[in-house]
Amino acid sequence: MKILIVGSGGREHALAWKFAQRPKTELFCANGNAGIAEIATLVDIKPHETDKLADFAEAENIGLTFVGGEVPLALGIVDEFEKRGLKIIGASKKAAQLEASKAFSKDFMLRRNIPTAKYKVAKSTVEAKRFLGEFDETVVIKADGLAAGKGVVVCENRFEAMTAIDELESLVGTEAMSQIVLEERLIGREVSLLLFADGKKFALMPPVRDHKRIGEGDTGPNTGGMGCVSPVPFADQNFMQKVIDRIIEPTINGFKKEQLDYKGFVFLGLIKVDNEPYVIEYNCRMGDPETEVVLPRLKNDIVALCQSLYNGSLQEQIIETDNRSCATVVAVSGGYPGDYQKGFTINGLAVAINSSESMIYHSGTKVE
């Protein structure tokens, strides 16, 4: 089978590694990185070039396309592929609003009675500052649109909140700040869940926990994720049953009732507050770096799981998990997630790759 992976990060490298375990698989990746190039043929098409990707999939007779990141989904890559009769794993453009618009996702949770933090949606910075009076001193400011994991500021006081409202646009761009979401700050322990969903049924992966702040001791600005661990001991059976009953099943039922076409991964960013689960965010794809610890623990054939989304057999899939623990650490250049220099040489990869207990995933690398 020919498989196309769309993306170029560590998540896509982990996906390529997992897909490559299936015999008689020919892998392509658009547009990939130096690590992915060792196990797949790189295609010089950017992830946002959805029409070109569909043209390539048609010309190469690609049997399955897997979308790694959020941007192609928000642009409607699934709609374009399915219009041409091509199989693709991901959410439709309408469903992808669950990630592409935080206001849309919060309103969805409100309609489906899914537990989440109290919130307000502002149409301007002036209105956002006015809404601050409806929250305690600690408040979370979020850019509504896609911001590569950098559009959230947890504020300890009113001054930090006012500053975040004024400065967030310079970090994430005008489009992402078309609306501003203000949320009450929930205090608890965060955990993430990934699940396969076909719009009617789901199959749940093992829980993971990522760490978003750049600095030692959980300090500094938020990033897309500096590291991740799995399993998560505090996500016990009692807590997980609450998540299924109060969050996952209402979400899947919401897909059906609101006609959200969804064949792919749902990422749930959760927080455990006094042993009760709340949703922080939805993502409509696998997380990064969460994928890098989930897939090594997944024993199932990922191609079979993907095919089950199309043939109606998802409910028959039983997720099998390696009982060993897995952790990932992200190495970045100084200054990240703000301005930072690129082009540094990375040494020592050959030694690390030879270890039976570790793997190296590439993100944004190239060979010179």
Coordinates of C-alpha atoms in Angstrom, one line a residue:
M1 CA 0.0 0.0 0.0
K2 CA 1.1 3.5 -0.8
I3 CA 0.7 5.9 2.2
L4 CA 1.2 9.7 2.3
I5 CA 2.0 11.5 5.5
V6 CA 1.4 15.3 5.5
G7 CA 3.8 17.3 7.7
S8 CA 7.4 17.8 8.7
G9 CA 7.7 17.5 12.5
G10 CA 8.5 15.0 15.2
R11 CA 4.9 13.8 15.2
E12 CA 5.2 12.9 11.5
H13 CA 8.5 11.2 12.0
A14 CA 6.9 9.0 14.7
L15 CA 4.0 8.3 12.3
A16 CA 6.4 7.3 9.5
W17 CA 8.3 5.1 11.9
K18 CA 5.0 3.3 12.9
F19 CA 3.7 3.0 9.4
A20 CA 7.0 1.6 8.2
Q21 CA 6.6 -1.4 10.5
R22 CA 3.9 -2.7 8.2
P23 CA 5.3 -5.0 5.4
K24 CA 4.8 -4.0 1.8
T25 CA 4.2 -0.3 2.6
E26 CA 5.6 2.5 0.4
L27 CA 5.8 5.7 2.4
F28 CA 5.7 9.3 1.1
C29 CA 5.9 12.4 3.2
A30 CA 5.1 16.0 2.3
N31 CA 7.3 17.7 3.0
G32 CA 9.2 15.8 5.7
N33 CA 12.6 16.3 7.3
A34 CA 16.0 14.7 7.4
G35 CA 14.9 11.9 9.8
I36 CA 11.8 11.0 7.8
A37 CA 13.9 10.9 4.6
E38 CA 15.6 7.8 5.9
I39 CA 12.4 5.8 5.8
A40 CA 10.1 7.6 3.3
T41 CA 10.3 9.4 0.0
L42 CA 10.0 13.2 0.5
V43 CA 7.6 15.1 -1.6
D44 CA 8.3 18.8 -2.3
I45 CA 4.8 20.0 -1.5
K46 CA 4.0 22.1 1.5
P47 CA 1.2 20.9 3.9
H48 CA -0.9 24.0 3.2
E49 CA -0.9 23.3 -0.6
T50 CA -4.0 21.0 -0.3
D51 CA -4.9 21.0 -4.1
K52 CA -1.3 20.0 -5.0
L53 CA -1.4 17.2 -2.4
A54 CA -4.6 15.9 -3.8
D55 CA -3.2 16.0 -7.3
F56 CA -0.1 14.0 -6.1
A57 CA -2.3 11.4 -4.3
E58 CA -4.3 10.9 -7.5
A59 CA -1.3 10.6 -9.7
E60 CA 0.6 8.2 -7.4
N61 CA -2.5 6.1 -6.6
I62 CA -2.0 6.8 -2.8
G63 CA -4.1 4.3 -0.8
L64 CA -4.2 6.3 2.4
T65 CA -3.2 9.8 3.4
F66 CA -2.6 10.8 7.1
V67 CA -2.7 14.5 8.0
G68 CA -0.2 15.3 10.8
G69 CA -0.9 19.0 11.6
E70 CA -3.8 21.3 12.1
V71 CA -3.3 23.8 9.2
P72 CA -4.2 21.5 6.3
L73 CA -7.3 20.3 8.2
A74 CA -8.4 23.9 8.8
L75 CA -7.9 24.6 5.1
G76 CA -10.2 21.7 4.1
I77 CA -7.8 19.1 2.9
V78 CA -10.2 16.3 3.9
D79 CA -13.0 17.8 2.0
E80 CA -10.8 18.1 -1.1
F81 CA -9.5 14.5 -0.9
E82 CA -12.9 13.0 -0.3
K83 CA -14.5 15.0 -3.1
R84 CA -12.0 13.1 -5.4
G85 CA -12.7 9.7 -3.8
L86 CA -9.3 9.6 -1.9
K87 CA -9.1 8.0 1.5
I88 CA -7.7 10.5 4.1
I89 CA -7.5 10.4 7.9
G90 CA -8.6 13.7 9.5
A91 CA -11.4 16.0 10.3
S92 CA -13.5 17.9 7.7
K93 CA -13.1 21.7 7.5
K94 CA -16.3 22.2 9.5
A95 CA -15.2 19.7 12.2
A96 CA -11.7 21.1 12.3
Q97 CA -13.1 24.3 13.8
L98 CA -13.0 22.5 17.1
E99 CA -9.3 23.3 17.0
A100 CA -9.1 26.2 14.5
S101 CA -11.4 28.3 16.6
K102 CA -11.3 28.2 20.4
A103 CA -14.6 30.1 20.5
F104 CA -16.3 27.4 18.3
S105 CA -15.0 24.6 20.6
K106 CA -16.1 26.4 23.8
D107 CA -19.6 26.9 22.3
F108 CA -19.7 23.3 21.2
M109 CA -18.9 22.2 24.8
L110 CA -21.6 24.5 26.1
R111 CA -24.2 23.0 23.7
R112 CA -23.2 19.4 24.5
N113 CA -23.0 20.0 28.3
I114 CA -19.3 19.0 28.4
P115 CA -17.4 20.3 31.5
T116 CA -15.1 23.2 30.8
A117 CA -13.9 26.5 32.4
K118 CA -16.2 29.5 32.4
Y119 CA -15.4 31.7 29.4
K120 CA -16.2 34.9 27.4
V121 CA -15.5 35.6 23.8
A122 CA -14.3 39.1 22.9
K123 CA -14.4 40.6 19.4
S124 CA -11.7 43.2 20.2
T125 CA -8.9 44.0 22.7
V126 CA -11.1 46.7 24.1
E127 CA -14.0 44.3 24.7
A128 CA -11.5 41.7 26.1
K129 CA -10.3 44.2 28.7
R130 CA -13.8 45.0 29.7
F131 CA -14.6 41.3 30.2
L132 CA -11.7 41.0 32.7
G133 CA -14.0 42.4 35.4
E134 CA -16.0 39.2 35.2
F135 CA -13.1 37.0 36.2
D136 CA -10.8 36.6 39.2
E137 CA -7.3 38.0 39.2
T138 CA -6.0 34.8 37.6
V139 CA -7.3 34.4 34.1
V140 CA -6.3 32.6 30.9
I141 CA -6.1 34.7 27.7
K142 CA -6.3 32.7 24.4
A143 CA -6.0 33.7 20.8
D144 CA -9.1 32.2 19.0
G145 CA -7.3 30.9 15.9
L146 CA -4.4 28.6 15.2
A147 CA -1.2 29.7 16.9
A148 CA 1.1 26.6 16.9
G149 CA 0.7 26.1 20.7
K150 CA 1.8 29.7 21.5
G151 CA -1.6 31.4 21.7
V152 CA -2.3 30.9 25.4
V153 CA -1.1 33.0 28.3
V154 CA -1.8 32.1 31.9
C155 CA -2.0 35.3 33.8
E156 CA -1.5 35.6 37.6
N157 CA -2.9 39.1 37.9
R158 CA -4.8 41.9 36.1
F159 CA -1.7 43.6 34.9
E160 CA -0.4 40.4 33.2
A161 CA -3.8 39.9 31.6
M162 CA -3.9 43.4 30.2
T163 CA -0.3 43.0 28.9
A164 CA -1.2 39.6 27.3
I165 CA -4.2 41.1 25.5
D166 CA -2.0 43.9 24.1
E167 CA 1.0 41.7 23.1
L168 CA -0.4 38.4 22.0
E169 CA -1.1 39.6 18.5
S170 CA 2.6 40.2 17.9
L171 CA 3.3 36.6 18.8
V172 CA 0.5 34.8 16.9
G173 CA -0.6 37.2 14.2
T174 CA -3.7 39.2 13.4
E175 CA -5.7 36.3 12.0
A176 CA -5.4 34.2 15.1
M177 CA -6.5 37.2 17.2
S178 CA -9.7 37.9 15.3
Q179 CA -11.4 36.9 18.5
I180 CA -10.1 36.6 22.0
V181 CA -11.2 34.0 24.5
L182 CA -11.0 34.7 28.2
E183 CA -11.3 31.7 30.6
E184 CA -11.3 31.2 34.3
R185 CA -8.1 29.5 35.4
L186 CA -8.6 25.9 36.6
I187 CA -6.1 24.6 39.1
G188 CA -5.3 20.9 38.8
R189 CA -3.2 18.3 37.0
E190 CA -3.3 18.1 33.2
V191 CA -3.5 15.0 31.1
S192 CA -4.1 14.4 27.4
L193 CA -6.0 11.7 25.6
L194 CA -5.9 10.6 22.0
L195 CA -8.7 8.6 20.5
F196 CA -9.6 7.3 17.1
A197 CA -13.0 8.5 16.0
D198 CA -15.2 7.7 13.0
G199 CA -17.9 10.2 13.9
K200 CA -20.0 7.5 15.7
K201 CA -17.6 5.3 17.6
F202 CA -14.2 5.7 19.3
A203 CA -11.1 3.7 20.4
L204 CA -9.1 5.2 23.2
M205 CA -5.3 5.4 23.4
P206 CA -3.3 5.4 26.6
P207 CA -3.2 8.7 28.5
V208 CA -0.2 11.0 28.2
R209 CA 1.0 14.2 29.9
D210 CA 3.0 16.9 28.2
H211 CA 4.9 19.8 29.7
K212 CA 4.5 23.1 27.9
R213 CA 6.7 25.7 29.6
I214 CA 10.1 26.3 28.2
G215 CA 12.1 26.8 31.5
E216 CA 13.3 24.5 34.2
G217 CA 10.9 24.0 37.1
D218 CA 7.8 24.7 34.9
T219 CA 8.7 28.3 34.3
G220 CA 8.7 30.6 31.3
P221 CA 6.3 31.0 28.4
N222 CA 4.1 28.2 27.0
T223 CA 5.2 26.3 23.9
G224 CA 3.6 23.5 21.8
G225 CA 5.2 21.1 24.3
M226 CA 8.8 20.6 25.6
G227 CA 8.3 17.0 26.6
C228 CA 5.8 14.3 27.4
V229 CA 5.4 11.1 29.4
S230 CA 3.1 8.0 29.3
P231 CA 1.5 6.4 31.3
V232 CA 0.0 8.9 33.7
P233 CA -0.5 7.4 37.1
F234 CA -3.2 9.9 38.4
A235 CA -5.4 9.1 35.4
D236 CA -6.8 6.1 37.2
Q237 CA -9.8 3.9 36.3
N238 CA -12.3 6.0 38.2
F239 CA -11.2 9.2 36.6
M240 CA -11.0 7.7 33.1
Q241 CA -14.6 6.4 33.4
K242 CA -15.8 9.9 34.2
V243 CA -13.9 11.2 31.2
I244 CA -15.7 8.6 29.0
D245 CA -19.1 9.3 30.4
R246 CA -19.0 13.1 30.6
I247 CA -16.6 14.1 27.8
I248 CA -15.8 11.5 25.2
E249 CA -19.3 10.1 24.6
P250 CA -21.0 13.6 24.6
T251 CA -18.3 14.7 22.1
I252 CA -18.9 11.7 19.7
N253 CA -22.6 12.2 20.0
G254 CA -22.1 15.9 19.3
F255 CA -20.3 14.9 16.0
K256 CA -23.4 12.9 14.9
K257 CA -26.0 15.5 16.0
E258 CA -24.1 18.5 14.5
Q259 CA -23.1 16.6 11.4
L260 CA -19.4 17.0 11.9
D261 CA -17.6 14.7 9.4
Y262 CA -14.8 13.1 11.4
K263 CA -12.5 10.2 10.5
G264 CA -9.3 10.5 12.5
F265 CA -7.8 11.4 15.8
V266 CA -9.4 13.5 18.5
F267 CA -7.0 15.1 21.0
L268 CA -8.5 16.0 24.4
G269 CA -6.5 18.4 26.6
L270 CA -7.9 17.7 30.0
I271 CA -7.4 18.9 33.6
K272 CA -8.2 17.0 36.8
V273 CA -9.7 19.4 39.4
D274 CA -10.7 17.8 42.7
N275 CA -10.9 14.4 40.9
E276 CA -13.3 15.8 38.3
P277 CA -12.3 16.1 34.6
Y278 CA -12.6 19.4 32.5
V279 CA -11.8 20.0 28.9
I280 CA -9.1 22.6 28.3
E281 CA -9.0 22.2 24.5
Y282 CA -9.7 20.0 21.5
N283 CA -7.2 19.2 18.8
C284 CA -8.3 17.5 15.6
R285 CA -5.1 15.5 15.1
M286 CA -2.4 13.8 17.0
G287 CA -0.4 16.0 19.4
D288 CA 3.2 16.9 19.2
P289 CA 5.1 15.7 21.3
E290 CA 2.4 13.4 22.5
T291 CA 2.6 11.2 19.4
E292 CA 6.2 10.4 20.2
V293 CA 5.3 8.6 23.4
V294 CA 1.9 7.2 22.3
L295 CA 3.0 5.3 19.2
P296 CA 6.0 3.4 20.8
R297 CA 3.5 2.0 23.3
L298 CA 0.8 1.2 20.7
K299 CA 1.0 -2.5 19.7
N300 CA -1.8 -2.4 17.1
D301 CA -1.2 -2.1 13.4
I302 CA -1.9 1.6 12.7
V303 CA -2.9 0.9 9.1
A304 CA -5.7 -1.5 10.3
L305 CA -6.9 1.1 12.8
C306 CA -7.0 3.7 10.0
Q307 CA -8.9 1.4 7.7
S308 CA -11.4 0.7 10.4
L309 CA -12.5 4.3 10.2
Y310 CA -13.7 3.7 6.7
N311 CA -15.1 0.2 6.8
G312 CA -17.2 0.6 10.0
S313 CA -15.2 -1.8 12.2
L314 CA -13.8 0.7 14.7
Q315 CA -15.9 -0.7 17.5
E316 CA -14.2 -4.1 17.0
Q317 CA -10.7 -2.7 17.5
I318 CA -9.1 -3.4 20.9
I319 CA -6.2 -1.1 21.7
E320 CA -3.2 -3.0 22.9
T321 CA -0.6 -1.1 24.9
D322 CA 3.0 -1.9 25.8
N323 CA 3.2 -1.7 29.6
R324 CA 6.6 0.0 29.6
S325 CA 6.9 3.7 30.3
C326 CA 7.9 6.2 27.6
A327 CA 9.2 9.8 27.8
T328 CA 10.3 12.3 25.2
V329 CA 12.3 15.5 25.6
V330 CA 12.3 18.2 23.0
A331 CA 15.6 20.0 22.2
V332 CA 15.2 23.5 20.7
S333 CA 17.4 26.5 20.0
G334 CA 17.8 29.3 22.6
G335 CA 15.0 31.9 22.4
Y336 CA 12.3 29.5 21.5
P337 CA 9.2 30.0 21.3
G338 CA 10.0 33.6 20.4
D339 CA 12.7 34.7 18.0
Y340 CA 15.6 32.2 17.7
Q341 CA 18.5 31.3 15.5
K342 CA 18.4 28.3 13.1
G343 CA 21.0 26.4 11.2
F344 CA 23.0 24.8 14.1
T345 CA 24.7 21.5 13.6
I346 CA 23.3 18.5 15.5
N347 CA 25.9 15.9 16.5
G348 CA 25.8 12.5 18.2
L349 CA 22.7 11.2 16.5
A350 CA 24.3 8.0 15.3
V351 CA 25.3 7.0 18.8
A352 CA 21.8 7.7 20.2
I353 CA 20.1 5.8 17.4
N354 CA 22.1 2.6 18.2
S355 CA 20.5 2.5 21.7
S356 CA 17.8 -0.2 22.0
E357 CA 16.0 1.9 24.6
S358 CA 15.8 5.2 22.8
M359 CA 14.7 6.8 19.5
I360 CA 15.5 10.0 17.8
Y361 CA 12.7 11.9 16.1
H362 CA 13.5 14.9 13.9
S363 CA 11.6 18.2 13.6
G364 CA 12.7 20.9 11.3
T365 CA 16.0 19.3 10.4
K366 CA 17.8 19.0 7.1
V367 CA 21.0 17.3 5.9
E368 CA 23.9 19.5 4.7

